[in-house]
Coordinates of C-alpha atoms and ligand atoms in Angstrom, one line a residue:
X185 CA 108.4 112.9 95.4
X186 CA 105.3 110.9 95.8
X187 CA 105.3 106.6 96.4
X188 CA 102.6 104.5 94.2
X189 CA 101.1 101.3 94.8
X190 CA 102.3 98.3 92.3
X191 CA 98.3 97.0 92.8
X192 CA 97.0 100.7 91.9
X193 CA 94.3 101.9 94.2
X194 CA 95.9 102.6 97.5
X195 CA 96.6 106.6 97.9
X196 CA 99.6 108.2 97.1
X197 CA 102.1 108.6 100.0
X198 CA 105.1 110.9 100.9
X199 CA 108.2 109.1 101.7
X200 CA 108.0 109.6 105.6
X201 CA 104.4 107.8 105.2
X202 CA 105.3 105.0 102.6
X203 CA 108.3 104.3 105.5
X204 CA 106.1 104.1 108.3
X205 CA 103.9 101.9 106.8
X206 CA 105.4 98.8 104.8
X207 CA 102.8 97.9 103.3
X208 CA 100.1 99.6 100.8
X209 CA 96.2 99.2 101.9
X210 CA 95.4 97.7 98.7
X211 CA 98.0 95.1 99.4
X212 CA 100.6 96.1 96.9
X213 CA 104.5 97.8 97.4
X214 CA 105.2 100.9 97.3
X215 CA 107.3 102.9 94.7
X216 CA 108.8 106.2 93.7
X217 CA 106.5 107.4 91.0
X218 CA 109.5 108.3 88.8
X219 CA 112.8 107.3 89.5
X220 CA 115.4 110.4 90.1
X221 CA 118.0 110.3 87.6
X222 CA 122.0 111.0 88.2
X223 CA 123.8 112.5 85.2
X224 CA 127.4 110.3 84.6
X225 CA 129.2 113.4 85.9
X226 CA 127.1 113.6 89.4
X227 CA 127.9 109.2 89.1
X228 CA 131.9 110.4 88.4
X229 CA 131.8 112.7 91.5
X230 CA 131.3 109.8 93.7
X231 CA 134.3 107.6 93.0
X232 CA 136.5 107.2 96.1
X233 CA 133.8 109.4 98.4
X234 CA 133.5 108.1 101.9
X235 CA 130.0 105.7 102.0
X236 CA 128.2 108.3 103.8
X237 CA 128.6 110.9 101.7
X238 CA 127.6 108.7 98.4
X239 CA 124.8 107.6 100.8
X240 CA 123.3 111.0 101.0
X241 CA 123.9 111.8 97.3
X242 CA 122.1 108.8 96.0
X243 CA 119.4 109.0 98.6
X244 CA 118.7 112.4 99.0
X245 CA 116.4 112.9 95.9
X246 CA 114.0 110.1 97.0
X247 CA 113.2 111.6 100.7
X248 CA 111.1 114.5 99.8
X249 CA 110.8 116.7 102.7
X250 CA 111.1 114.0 105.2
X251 CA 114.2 115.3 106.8
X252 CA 116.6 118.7 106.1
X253 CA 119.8 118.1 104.5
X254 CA 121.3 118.5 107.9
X255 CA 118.9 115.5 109.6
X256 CA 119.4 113.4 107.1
X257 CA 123.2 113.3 107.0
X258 CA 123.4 113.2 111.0
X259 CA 121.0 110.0 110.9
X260 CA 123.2 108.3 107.9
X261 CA 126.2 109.2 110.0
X262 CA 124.8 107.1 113.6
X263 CA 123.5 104.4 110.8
X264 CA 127.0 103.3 109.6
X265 CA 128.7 104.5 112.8
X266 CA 128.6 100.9 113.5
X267 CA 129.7 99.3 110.9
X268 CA 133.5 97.6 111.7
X269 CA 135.3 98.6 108.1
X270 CA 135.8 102.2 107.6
X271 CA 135.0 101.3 103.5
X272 CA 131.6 100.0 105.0
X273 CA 130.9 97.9 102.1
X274 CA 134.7 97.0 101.3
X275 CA 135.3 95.1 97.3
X276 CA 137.8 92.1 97.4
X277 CA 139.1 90.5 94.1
X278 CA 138.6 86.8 93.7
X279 CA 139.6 86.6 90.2
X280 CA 140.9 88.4 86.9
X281 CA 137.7 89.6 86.8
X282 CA 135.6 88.6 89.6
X283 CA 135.2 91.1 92.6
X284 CA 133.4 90.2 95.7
X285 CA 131.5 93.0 97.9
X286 CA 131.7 92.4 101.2
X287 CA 128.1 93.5 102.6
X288 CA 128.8 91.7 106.8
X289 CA 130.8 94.6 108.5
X290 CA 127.5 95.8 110.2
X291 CA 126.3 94.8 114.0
X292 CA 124.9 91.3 113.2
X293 CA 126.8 90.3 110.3
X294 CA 124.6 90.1 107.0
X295 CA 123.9 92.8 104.4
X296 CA 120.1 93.7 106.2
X297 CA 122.1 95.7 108.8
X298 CA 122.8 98.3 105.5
X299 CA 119.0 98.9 105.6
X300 CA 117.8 98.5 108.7
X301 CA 120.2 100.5 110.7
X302 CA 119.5 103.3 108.6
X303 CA 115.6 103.1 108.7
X304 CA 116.1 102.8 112.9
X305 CA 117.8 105.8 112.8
X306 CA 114.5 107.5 110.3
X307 CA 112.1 105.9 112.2
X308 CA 113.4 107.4 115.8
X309 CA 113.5 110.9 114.6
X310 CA 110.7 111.0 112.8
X311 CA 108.4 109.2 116.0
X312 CA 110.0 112.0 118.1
X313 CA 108.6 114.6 115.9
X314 CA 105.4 113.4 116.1
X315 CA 105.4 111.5 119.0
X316 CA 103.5 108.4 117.5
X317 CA 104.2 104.8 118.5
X318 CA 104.4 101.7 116.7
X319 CA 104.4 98.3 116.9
X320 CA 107.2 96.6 114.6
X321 CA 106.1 93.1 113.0
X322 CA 108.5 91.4 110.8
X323 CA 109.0 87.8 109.2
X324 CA 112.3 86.6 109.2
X325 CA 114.1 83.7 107.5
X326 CA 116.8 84.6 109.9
X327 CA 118.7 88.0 108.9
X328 CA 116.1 90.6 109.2
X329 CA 115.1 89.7 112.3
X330 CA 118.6 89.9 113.8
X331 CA 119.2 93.2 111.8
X332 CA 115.4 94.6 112.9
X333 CA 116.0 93.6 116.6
X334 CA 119.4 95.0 116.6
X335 CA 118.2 98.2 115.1
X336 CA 115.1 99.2 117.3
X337 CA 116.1 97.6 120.3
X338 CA 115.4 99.9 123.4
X339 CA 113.5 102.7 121.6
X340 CA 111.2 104.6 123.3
X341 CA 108.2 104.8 120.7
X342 CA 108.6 101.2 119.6
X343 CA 107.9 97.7 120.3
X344 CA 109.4 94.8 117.6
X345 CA 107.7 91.6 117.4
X346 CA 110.0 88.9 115.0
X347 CA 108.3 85.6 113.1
X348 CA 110.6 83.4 112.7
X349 CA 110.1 80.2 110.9
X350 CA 111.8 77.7 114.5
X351 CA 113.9 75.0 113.5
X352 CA 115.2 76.4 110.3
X353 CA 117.7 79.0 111.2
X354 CA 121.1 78.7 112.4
X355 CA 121.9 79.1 115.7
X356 CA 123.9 82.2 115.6
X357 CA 121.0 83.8 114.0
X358 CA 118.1 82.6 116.4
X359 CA 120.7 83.9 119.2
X360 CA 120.8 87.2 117.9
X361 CA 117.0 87.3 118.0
X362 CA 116.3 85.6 121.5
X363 CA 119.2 86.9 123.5
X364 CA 118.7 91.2 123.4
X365 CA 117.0 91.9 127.2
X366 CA 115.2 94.9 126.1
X367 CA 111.5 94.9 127.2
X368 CA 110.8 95.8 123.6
X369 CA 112.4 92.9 121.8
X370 CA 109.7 89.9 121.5
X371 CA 111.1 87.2 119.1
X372 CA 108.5 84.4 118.3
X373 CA 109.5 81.0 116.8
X374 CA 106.4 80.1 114.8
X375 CA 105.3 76.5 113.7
X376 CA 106.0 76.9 109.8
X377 CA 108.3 78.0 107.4
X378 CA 109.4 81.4 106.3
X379 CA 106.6 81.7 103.8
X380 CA 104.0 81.1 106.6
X381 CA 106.0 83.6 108.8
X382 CA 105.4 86.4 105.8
X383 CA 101.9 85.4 104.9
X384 CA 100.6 86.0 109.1
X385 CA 102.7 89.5 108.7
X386 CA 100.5 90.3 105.2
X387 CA 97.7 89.2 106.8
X388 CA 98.4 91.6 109.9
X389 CA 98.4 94.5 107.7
X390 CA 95.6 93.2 105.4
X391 CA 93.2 93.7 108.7
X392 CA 93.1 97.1 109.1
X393 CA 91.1 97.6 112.5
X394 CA 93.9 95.2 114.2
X395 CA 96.7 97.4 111.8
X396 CA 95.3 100.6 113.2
X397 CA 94.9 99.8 116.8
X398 CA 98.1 98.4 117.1
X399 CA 100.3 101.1 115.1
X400 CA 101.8 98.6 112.8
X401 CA 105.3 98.8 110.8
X402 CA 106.7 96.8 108.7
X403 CA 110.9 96.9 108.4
X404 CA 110.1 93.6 105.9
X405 CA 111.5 94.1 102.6
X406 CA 108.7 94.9 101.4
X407 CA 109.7 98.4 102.6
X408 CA 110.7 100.9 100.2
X409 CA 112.8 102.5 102.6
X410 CA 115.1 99.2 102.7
X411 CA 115.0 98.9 99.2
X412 CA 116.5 102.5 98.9
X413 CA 118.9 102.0 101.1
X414 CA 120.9 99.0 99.5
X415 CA 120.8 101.2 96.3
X416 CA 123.4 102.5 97.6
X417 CA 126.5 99.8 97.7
X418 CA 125.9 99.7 93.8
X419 CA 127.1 103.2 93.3
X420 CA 130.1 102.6 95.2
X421 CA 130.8 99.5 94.5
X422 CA 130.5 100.4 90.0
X423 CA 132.2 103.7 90.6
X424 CA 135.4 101.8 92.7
X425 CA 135.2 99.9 89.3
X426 CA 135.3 102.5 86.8
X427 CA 131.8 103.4 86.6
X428 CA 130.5 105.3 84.6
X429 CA 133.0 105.5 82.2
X430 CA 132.9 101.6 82.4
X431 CA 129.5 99.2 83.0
X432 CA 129.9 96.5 85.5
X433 CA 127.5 93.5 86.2
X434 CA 126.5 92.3 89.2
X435 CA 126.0 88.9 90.6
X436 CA 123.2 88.4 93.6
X437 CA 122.1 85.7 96.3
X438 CA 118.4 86.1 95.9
X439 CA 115.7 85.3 98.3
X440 CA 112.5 87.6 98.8
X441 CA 114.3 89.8 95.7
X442 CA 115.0 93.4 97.5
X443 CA 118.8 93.0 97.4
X444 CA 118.7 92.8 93.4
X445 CA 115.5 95.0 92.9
X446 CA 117.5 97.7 94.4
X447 CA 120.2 96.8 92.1
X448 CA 117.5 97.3 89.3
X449 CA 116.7 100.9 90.9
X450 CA 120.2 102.1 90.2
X451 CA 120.2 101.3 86.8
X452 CA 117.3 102.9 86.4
X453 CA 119.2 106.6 88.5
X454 CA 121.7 106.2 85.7
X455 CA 124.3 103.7 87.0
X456 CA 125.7 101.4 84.1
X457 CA 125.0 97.8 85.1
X458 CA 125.1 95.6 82.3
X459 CA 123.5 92.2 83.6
X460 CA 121.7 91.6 87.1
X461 CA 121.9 88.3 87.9
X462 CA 119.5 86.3 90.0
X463 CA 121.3 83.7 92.2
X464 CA 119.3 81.5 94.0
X465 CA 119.3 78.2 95.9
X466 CA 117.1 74.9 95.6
X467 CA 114.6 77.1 96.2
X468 CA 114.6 78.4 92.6
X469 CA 111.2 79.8 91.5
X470 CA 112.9 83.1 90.3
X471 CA 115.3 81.0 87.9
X472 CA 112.0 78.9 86.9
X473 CA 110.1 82.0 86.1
X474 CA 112.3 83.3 84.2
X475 CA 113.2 80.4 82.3
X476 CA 109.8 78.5 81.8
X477 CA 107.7 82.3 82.1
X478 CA 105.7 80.4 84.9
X479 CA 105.8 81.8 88.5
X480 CA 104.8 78.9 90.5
X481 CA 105.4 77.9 93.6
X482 CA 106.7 74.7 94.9
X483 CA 107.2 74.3 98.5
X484 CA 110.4 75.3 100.6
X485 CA 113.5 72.6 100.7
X486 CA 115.3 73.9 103.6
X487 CA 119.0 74.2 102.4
X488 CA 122.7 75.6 103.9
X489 CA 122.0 79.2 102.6
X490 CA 118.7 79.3 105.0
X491 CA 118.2 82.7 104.4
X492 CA 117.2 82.3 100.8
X493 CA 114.5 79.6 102.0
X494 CA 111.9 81.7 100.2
X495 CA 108.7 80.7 97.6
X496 CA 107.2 84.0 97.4
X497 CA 109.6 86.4 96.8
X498 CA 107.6 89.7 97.9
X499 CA 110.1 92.2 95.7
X500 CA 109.6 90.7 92.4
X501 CA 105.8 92.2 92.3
X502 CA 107.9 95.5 92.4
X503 CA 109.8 93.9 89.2
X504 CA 106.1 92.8 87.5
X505 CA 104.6 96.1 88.1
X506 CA 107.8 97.5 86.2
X507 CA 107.5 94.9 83.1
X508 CA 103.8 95.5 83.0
X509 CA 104.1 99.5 82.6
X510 CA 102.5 100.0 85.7
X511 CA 99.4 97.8 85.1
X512 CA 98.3 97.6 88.7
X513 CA 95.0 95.8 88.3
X514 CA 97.4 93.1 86.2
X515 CA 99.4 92.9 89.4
X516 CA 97.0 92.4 91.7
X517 CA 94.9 89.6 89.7
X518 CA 98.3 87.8 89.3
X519 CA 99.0 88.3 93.0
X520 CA 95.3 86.8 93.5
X521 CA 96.0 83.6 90.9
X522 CA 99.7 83.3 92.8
X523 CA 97.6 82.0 96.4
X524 CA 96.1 79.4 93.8
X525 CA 99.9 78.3 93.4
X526 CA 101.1 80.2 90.7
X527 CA 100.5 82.0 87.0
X528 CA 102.1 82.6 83.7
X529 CA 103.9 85.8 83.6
X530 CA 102.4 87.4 79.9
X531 CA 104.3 87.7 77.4
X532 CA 105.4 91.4 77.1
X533 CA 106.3 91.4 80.8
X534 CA 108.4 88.4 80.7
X535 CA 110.4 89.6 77.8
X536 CA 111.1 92.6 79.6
X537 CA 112.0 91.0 82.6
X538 CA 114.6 88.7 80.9
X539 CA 116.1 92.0 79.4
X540 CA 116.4 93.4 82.8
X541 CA 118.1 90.4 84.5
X542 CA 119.4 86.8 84.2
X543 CA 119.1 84.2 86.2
X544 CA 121.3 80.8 87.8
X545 CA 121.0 78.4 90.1
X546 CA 123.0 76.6 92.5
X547 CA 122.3 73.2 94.1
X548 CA 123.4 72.6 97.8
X549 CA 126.8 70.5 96.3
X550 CA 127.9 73.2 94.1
X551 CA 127.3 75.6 97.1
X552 CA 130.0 73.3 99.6
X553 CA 131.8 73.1 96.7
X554 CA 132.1 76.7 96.0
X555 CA 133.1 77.6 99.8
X556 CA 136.1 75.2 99.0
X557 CA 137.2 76.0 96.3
X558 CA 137.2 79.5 96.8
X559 CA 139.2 78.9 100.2
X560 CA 141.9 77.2 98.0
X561 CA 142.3 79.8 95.7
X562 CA 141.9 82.9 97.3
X563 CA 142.0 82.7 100.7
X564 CA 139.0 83.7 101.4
X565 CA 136.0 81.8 103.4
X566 CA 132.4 82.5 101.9
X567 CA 129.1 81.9 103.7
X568 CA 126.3 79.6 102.2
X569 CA 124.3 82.5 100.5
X570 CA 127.9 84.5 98.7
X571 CA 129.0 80.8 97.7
X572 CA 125.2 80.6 95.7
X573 CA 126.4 84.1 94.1
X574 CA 130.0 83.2 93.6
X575 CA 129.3 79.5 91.9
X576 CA 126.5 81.4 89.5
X577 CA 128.7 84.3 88.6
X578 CA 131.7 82.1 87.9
X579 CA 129.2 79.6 85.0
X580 CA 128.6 83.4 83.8
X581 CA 132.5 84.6 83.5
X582 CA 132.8 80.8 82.3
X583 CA 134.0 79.1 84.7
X584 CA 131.4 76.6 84.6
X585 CA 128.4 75.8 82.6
X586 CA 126.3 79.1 82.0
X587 CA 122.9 78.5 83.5
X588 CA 120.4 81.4 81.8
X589 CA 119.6 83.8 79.4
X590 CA 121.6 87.0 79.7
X591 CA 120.6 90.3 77.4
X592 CA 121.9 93.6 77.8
X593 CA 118.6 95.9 79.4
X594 CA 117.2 98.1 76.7
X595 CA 117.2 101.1 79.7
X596 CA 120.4 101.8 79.9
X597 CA 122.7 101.0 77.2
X598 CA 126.2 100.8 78.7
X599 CA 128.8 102.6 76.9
X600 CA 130.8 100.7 74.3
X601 CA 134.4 100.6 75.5
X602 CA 135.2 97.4 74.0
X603 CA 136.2 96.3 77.7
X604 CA 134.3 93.6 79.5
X605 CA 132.7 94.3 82.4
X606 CA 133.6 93.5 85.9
X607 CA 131.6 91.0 87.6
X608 CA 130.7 91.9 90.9
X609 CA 129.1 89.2 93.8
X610 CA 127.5 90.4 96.4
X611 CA 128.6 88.6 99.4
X612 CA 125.5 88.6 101.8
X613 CA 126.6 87.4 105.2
X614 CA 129.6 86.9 107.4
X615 CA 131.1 82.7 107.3
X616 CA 130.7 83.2 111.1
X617 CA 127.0 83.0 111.0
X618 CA 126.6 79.7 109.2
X619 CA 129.4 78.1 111.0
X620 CA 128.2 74.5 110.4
X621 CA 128.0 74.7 106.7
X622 CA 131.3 76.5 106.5
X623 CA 133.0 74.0 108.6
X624 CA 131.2 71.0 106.7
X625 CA 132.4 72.4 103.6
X626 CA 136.2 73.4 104.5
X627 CA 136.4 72.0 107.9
X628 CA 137.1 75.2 108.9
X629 CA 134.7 76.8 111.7
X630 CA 134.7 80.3 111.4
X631 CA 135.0 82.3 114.6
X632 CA 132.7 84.8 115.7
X633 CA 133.8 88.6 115.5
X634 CA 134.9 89.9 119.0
X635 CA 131.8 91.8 119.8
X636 CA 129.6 89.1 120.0
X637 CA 131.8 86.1 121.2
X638 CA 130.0 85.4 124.4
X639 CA 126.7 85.2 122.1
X640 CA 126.5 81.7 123.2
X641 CA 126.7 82.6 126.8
X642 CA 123.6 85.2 127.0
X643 CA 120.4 83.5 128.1
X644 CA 117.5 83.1 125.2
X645 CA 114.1 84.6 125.6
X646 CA 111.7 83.2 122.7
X647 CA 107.7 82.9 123.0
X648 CA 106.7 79.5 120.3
X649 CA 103.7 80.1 118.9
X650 CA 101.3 78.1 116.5
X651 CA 100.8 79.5 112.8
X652 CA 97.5 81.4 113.2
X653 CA 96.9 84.7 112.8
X654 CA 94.2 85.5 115.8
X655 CA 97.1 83.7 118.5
X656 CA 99.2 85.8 117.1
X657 CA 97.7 88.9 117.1
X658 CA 96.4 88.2 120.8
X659 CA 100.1 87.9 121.8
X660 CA 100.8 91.2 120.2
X661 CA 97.7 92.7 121.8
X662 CA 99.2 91.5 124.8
X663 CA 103.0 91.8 125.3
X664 CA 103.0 95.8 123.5
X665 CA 104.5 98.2 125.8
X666 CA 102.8 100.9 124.9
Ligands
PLP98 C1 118.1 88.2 103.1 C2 119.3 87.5 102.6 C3 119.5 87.2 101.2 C4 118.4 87.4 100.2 O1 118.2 88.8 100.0 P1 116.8 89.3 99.3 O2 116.9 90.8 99.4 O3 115.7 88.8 100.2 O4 116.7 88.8 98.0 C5 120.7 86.6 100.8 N1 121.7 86.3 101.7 C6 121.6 86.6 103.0 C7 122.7 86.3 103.9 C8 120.4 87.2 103.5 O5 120.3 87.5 104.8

């Protein structure tokens, strides 16, 4: 199994390479040049497996050599070992139709810890094969960070270095960041907003003397590696469901677009999802692309659901390479006219990408009002980014207005049972780490899990630094450990 740039010219990498390093030379994502498929029996075998063991299965084909069978099910084992639900990725109903998968059971409470954990655990044994070190530089709207620092903190071989945007994430999350004590943990809070934050990582890796010199990794998701490993939850969420005797749709908070695009890969292995939907904040240039065909951006509006405070959603080149047939000089001129502010997405690949997934939006009222209203109903208490998912999916059961375009993808026709599908929301983060929108919303502040309810006690370590790439190389330069 071989991984190809989406902007065409970079060389063709094994998995254990594309994971190591993030980002392609030519500036474009990596990908599996074909995607492994599972026959519905192998997809039958899964239902009511332990995570783990649907982990390996689904994973397996895309790792190459990269680790034996024995390695690799030894690392997924210490990668979910600290997960508090024994279903890791445990489904709640929310209505008669309407299932909610709860993706905050990991060590910092938001679905990044599915991914990260697991590529900590690759990383570590395949640095002590080799004996490499690396330096870890990631952009953060709030989640990653927390999951990346959480993941790698204390490892020999590596040194993590965290860009987050300062001022516009909630405290729970900047405390996960500035509080670990490792020597190895360097969280900066840079002058900008998350978009800034990603474009000084890019431009990291897009200076290859600096990228070389340094040893630089990138855990963004921008990673294949992370993508791969949030394919996962689909199967086991769609088989709890009746997959793949029965199709199931799925409903997700969307920010840089690896969460659904993974979604997108498991349709593609086989799994039958009917529609994918795109749910995203203010911040809706994904919902504007695919409704007007224009990908333009149009500046961040912080919002209560800060982790989806993104512009340029890195993933969704992954999702134009796709609709363009693998047209990587396309990609890269469009990636060229998007730091111009934007493009129009032609006309084959936008009708392709409406095929493969829909699209709504939720404003910051219907978000609070969401989070309440669920409360009442159900019981339970969302955070900010599964309320954006919850209020779209419920316009698309019709519950409310319905906000997009939804057709069927031509790829994998989903079996005619005369049923309708199940809608499943992915809920992205735990209330407890958005406490002040949760409590505006419900009056209700959500307390923080055992295991980190002195998190406000521990002292904060944080370097501020000013959005410029040399500064922030020469602190990286400086502070590595290695
Ligand atoms: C990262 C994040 C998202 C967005 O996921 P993408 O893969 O970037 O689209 C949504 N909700 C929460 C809580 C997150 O941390």
């Amino acid at each position: 199994m071989h991984y190809i740039s989406t902007r065409g010219t970079a060389p063709k990498l094994t998995f254990e390479q594309t994971m190591l390093a993030g980002l392609a030379r030519d500036g474009g994502l990596y990908l599996p040049e074909c995607v492994p498929q599972m026959a519905p029996a192998d997809i039958a075998a899964l239902a009511g497996r332990p995570y783990e063991e649907v982990a390996f299965a689904v994973m397996r084909p895309f790792i190459g050599d990269t680790f034996t069978d024995d390695e690799f099910r030894a690392i997924i084992a210490r990668a979910y070992a600290g997960f508090v639900h024994p279903a890791r990725a445990p489904l709640k109903q929310l209505g008669p139709n309407h299932f909610l998968l709860e993706l905050f059971h990991g060590p910092t409470l938001a679905f990044k810890d599915f991914a990260m954990q697991l590529i900590g655990q690759m990383f570590q044994a395949s640095l002590a094969r080799s004996g490499d070190r690396i330096t870890i530089v990631g952009a953060t709207s709030g989640d990653t960070g927390s999951a990346a620092i959480e993941a790698f903190r204390g490892l020999a071989n590596v040194d993590v270095f965290i860009l987050f945007p300062e001022g516009r994430v909630s405290e729970v999350q900047r405390r996960q960041m500035t509080t670990p004590t490792e020597a190895n943990v360097h969280a900066i809070a840079l002058k900008g907003d998350f978009d800034d934050c990603q474009a000084r990582v890019k431009d990291m890796f897009n200076d290859f003397a600096f990228r070389d010199a340094v040893g630089l990794a990138g855990v963004n998701s921008i990673n294949w590696a992370r993508v791969l490993a949030q394919v996962v939850y689909y199967f086991t969420a769609a088989t709890a469901l009746g997959a793949p005797h029965r199709a199931v749709d799925f409903t997700v908070p969307t920010g840089n677009f690896g969460d659904i695009f993974a979604g997108h890969i498991a349709r593609a292995m086989g799994l039958p999802i009917g529609r994918l939907v795109i749910a995203t904040n203010q911040n809706d240039i994904l919902h504007r692309a695919l409704t007007t065909g224009r990908y333009e951006t149009d500046g961040v509006k912080p919002s209560i659901s800060p982790s989806m405070d993104i512009q340029v959603s890195s993933n969704f080149e992954r999702a134009l390479y796709l609709a363009l047939d693998g047209d990587g000089s396309t990609v890269a001129k469009l990636m060229q006219d998007l730091k111009s502010g934007g493009f129009t997405i032609p006309q084959g690949a936008i009708e392709g990408l409406r095929a493969a997934y829909a699209s709504g939006r939720a404003s910051e009222e219907e978000t609070s009002a969401t989070i309440a209203r669920i409360l009442a109903t159900t019981g339970e208490l969302l955070c900010p980014h599964s309320a954006v998912g919850v209020s779209v999916a419920d316009g698309i059961l019709g519950t409310s207005p319905i906000l997009s375009t939804q057709i069927l993808p031509p790829e994998a026709p989903v079996p005619s049972t005369g049923a309708t599908n199940s809608m499943i929301t992915l809920a992205t983060a735990h209330p407890a780490k958005f406490p002040d929108a949760v409590q505006a919303a419900t009056g209700i502040r959500p307390p923080l899990p055992a295991h980190m309810a002195d998190l406000f006690d521990r002292p904060e370590r944080v370097t501020p630094l000013a959005n410029h790439l040399a500064t922030l190389q020469g602190f990286i330069r400086e502070r590595i450990t290695h």
